[in-house]
XYZ file of C-alpha atoms in Angstrom:
227
model
C 147.150 150.256 29.803
C 144.343 148.446 31.682
C 140.872 149.187 30.502
C 137.939 148.439 32.308
C 134.233 149.633 32.650
C 133.040 151.168 36.009
C 129.627 151.725 37.285
C 128.169 154.684 39.373
C 124.631 153.345 40.881
C 122.530 156.288 41.444
C 120.392 155.808 44.066
C 118.149 159.097 43.395
C 117.217 161.136 40.488
C 115.670 164.481 41.411
C 116.074 167.629 39.797
C 119.270 169.532 40.037
C 119.278 172.581 42.188
C 121.397 175.754 41.847
C 124.839 174.951 42.790
C 125.662 176.719 46.414
C 128.453 178.939 46.809
C 129.735 176.971 49.764
C 133.044 174.781 48.816
C 131.474 171.960 51.056
C 127.331 171.494 50.275
C 125.449 171.921 53.380
C 123.587 168.967 54.445
C 120.316 170.545 53.638
C 121.660 171.127 49.811
C 122.652 167.373 49.844
C 119.193 166.258 51.155
C 117.105 168.290 48.543
C 119.208 167.223 45.936
C 118.741 163.565 46.979
C 115.115 163.943 48.245
C 113.951 160.742 46.991
C 116.112 158.772 49.122
C 114.098 157.747 52.231
C 116.577 155.775 54.346
C 119.481 156.531 56.506
C 121.790 159.517 56.221
C 125.427 160.535 57.021
C 125.624 163.657 59.224
C 126.678 165.639 56.141
C 123.572 164.569 54.358
C 124.487 162.054 52.187
C 122.106 159.016 51.528
C 123.609 156.317 53.793
C 123.458 152.914 51.651
C 123.693 150.105 54.254
C 126.855 147.936 54.852
C 124.622 144.666 53.814
C 123.732 146.407 50.726
C 127.191 147.102 50.004
C 128.411 143.533 50.626
C 125.854 142.083 48.343
C 126.678 144.476 45.570
C 130.366 143.296 46.084
C 129.318 139.733 44.846
C 127.239 141.397 42.035
C 127.977 141.320 38.366
C 128.562 144.455 35.918
C 125.755 142.850 33.630
C 123.147 142.529 36.758
C 123.904 146.112 37.816
C 123.462 147.390 34.268
C 120.435 145.606 33.692
C 118.934 146.714 36.872
C 120.013 150.712 36.185
C 118.686 150.528 32.625
C 115.126 149.116 33.594
C 115.230 152.117 35.982
C 115.736 154.630 33.364
C 119.318 155.397 34.634
C 121.092 155.337 31.134
C 124.324 157.382 31.909
C 125.767 155.589 34.612
C 128.721 153.896 33.284
C 132.292 155.372 32.542
C 134.888 152.894 30.621
C 138.645 153.197 29.860
C 140.139 153.425 33.047
C 143.831 152.852 34.540
C 143.459 150.516 37.646
C 145.878 150.485 40.298
C 145.052 146.647 41.109
C 142.993 145.080 38.288
C 140.665 142.139 39.198
C 139.858 143.953 42.739
C 136.250 144.828 43.069
C 135.404 147.964 45.049
C 132.084 149.039 46.417
C 131.390 152.083 48.657
C 129.313 155.397 49.020
C 130.376 158.376 47.180
C 131.831 161.482 48.237
C 132.221 163.870 45.543
C 134.825 166.573 44.841
C 135.229 168.931 41.707
C 138.552 170.583 40.811
C 138.925 173.187 38.078
C 141.932 174.985 36.155
C 143.261 177.749 38.736
C 142.831 181.349 38.066
C 143.848 184.209 40.517
C 140.475 185.225 41.288
C 138.953 181.829 41.845
C 142.196 180.960 44.127
C 141.179 184.171 46.174
C 137.606 183.224 46.559
C 138.340 179.478 47.175
C 140.611 180.181 50.001
C 138.601 182.650 51.718
C 135.632 180.263 51.733
C 137.624 177.548 52.948
C 138.845 179.578 55.672
C 135.124 180.600 56.408
C 134.474 176.917 56.286
C 137.013 176.011 59.062
C 138.927 174.098 56.176
C 142.631 172.824 56.942
C 145.122 175.684 55.767
C 148.119 173.704 56.462
C 149.094 172.130 53.098
C 147.297 171.832 49.582
C 143.970 172.394 49.168
C 143.623 169.036 47.874
C 143.608 167.365 51.305
C 139.947 169.294 51.810
C 138.010 166.423 50.471
C 139.877 163.791 52.226
C 139.291 165.638 55.437
C 135.475 164.581 55.333
C 135.785 160.964 54.393
C 134.404 158.401 56.615
C 134.287 154.613 56.752
C 133.122 153.014 53.606
C 133.431 156.090 51.547
C 135.081 156.128 48.189
C 136.552 159.536 47.023
C 135.110 160.437 43.557
C 136.952 163.390 42.088
C 136.687 165.367 38.608
C 140.131 166.379 37.729
C 139.167 167.393 34.139
C 141.355 164.761 32.823
C 144.609 166.131 33.904
C 147.370 164.209 33.682
C 150.562 165.974 34.407
C 150.371 168.394 37.221
C 146.838 166.611 37.855
C 148.056 164.147 40.762
C 145.191 164.611 43.250
C 147.189 162.321 45.302
C 150.453 160.233 45.782
C 151.275 157.574 48.274
C 151.064 159.709 51.602
C 147.349 160.972 50.702
C 146.401 157.552 49.518
C 147.212 156.219 52.722
C 145.433 158.711 54.473
C 142.301 157.901 52.211
C 142.734 154.381 53.065
C 142.884 154.639 56.739
C 139.833 156.962 56.681
C 137.713 154.789 54.277
C 139.039 151.356 54.018
C 138.691 151.780 50.365
C 140.156 154.093 47.592
C 139.558 156.587 44.624
C 137.999 157.260 41.530
C 139.599 160.040 39.694
C 139.105 161.860 36.151
C 142.603 162.893 36.559
C 145.758 161.371 37.848
C 147.758 160.202 40.865
C 151.396 159.620 41.537
C 153.471 157.157 43.288
C 151.624 154.189 41.989
C 154.360 151.512 43.021
C 154.053 152.594 46.565
C 149.816 152.709 46.453
C 149.943 149.169 45.300
C 151.709 148.062 48.470
C 148.916 149.561 50.595
C 146.614 146.276 50.933
C 142.902 147.011 50.361
C 143.353 150.232 48.876
C 142.542 150.862 44.944
C 142.289 153.468 42.520
C 140.576 154.001 39.001
C 142.180 156.848 37.441
C 142.887 158.247 34.001
C 146.905 158.156 34.232
C 149.740 158.391 36.442
C 152.511 161.424 36.443
C 155.503 161.881 38.767
C 154.532 165.585 38.683
C 152.840 167.013 41.960
C 149.681 168.705 41.503
C 149.762 172.391 40.333
C 147.311 174.984 39.156
C 144.131 173.122 40.135
C 141.604 174.362 42.692
C 138.862 172.706 44.478
C 135.417 174.293 43.884
C 133.118 171.899 45.485
C 132.648 168.936 48.087
C 129.646 166.525 47.839
C 127.908 168.539 45.185
C 127.007 166.806 41.532
C 129.898 166.119 39.499
C 130.886 164.826 35.931
C 132.940 161.739 35.334
C 133.377 161.459 31.584
C 129.550 160.496 30.615
C 128.357 160.037 34.054
C 126.560 162.539 36.476
C 127.789 161.666 40.080
C 125.700 162.641 43.071
C 127.193 162.805 46.706
C 125.789 159.287 48.395
C 125.875 157.481 45.243
C 127.314 154.063 45.245
C 130.365 153.263 43.275
C 130.741 149.539 41.866
C 134.255 149.224 40.296
């Protein structure tokens, strides 16, 4: 198993707000959450770190970034022990977050109704909802509560959909399937906790673009991943 550290670069550090009842966080909520960011924003409210800055970060080192973050008081922005689809390939991009929880019938009923009210895709699994909101330069970061068997948030088809939208890849505190096929997608990379041939089962998406936990890291929408 290949293990390596991953950094989540926090661009802001405001107080957390009460979590909205929406599945997808409204732009106003994201803006309030990331109020210390004074630069450009995406239509969904996320801070939009410039492409030039992403290129500069691509050429940085783990030590440089970690030193900078520690000096700014960001002490919980690194998570280690990953299975990496393509070791040695650095991945930098803007974060879209998603949280998945163990399914229960009443939660499923609420999420399905709320997803319908928000106009989310009702054809196929709910695990496509975060993928639907991705844009160029995004990295899909999801808390799958470490589930491996039946916790595969994407396979080759959805992985290619992610890459087609973003030109990047995924960071999952969970698992994926079809690793060999995904290795053949040039430019796509994945940092996950494991892989399994099973399909996703008994998992419910409860938020998109709200704060999530990835191991020892708190991740905000609009943060930057350096992996």
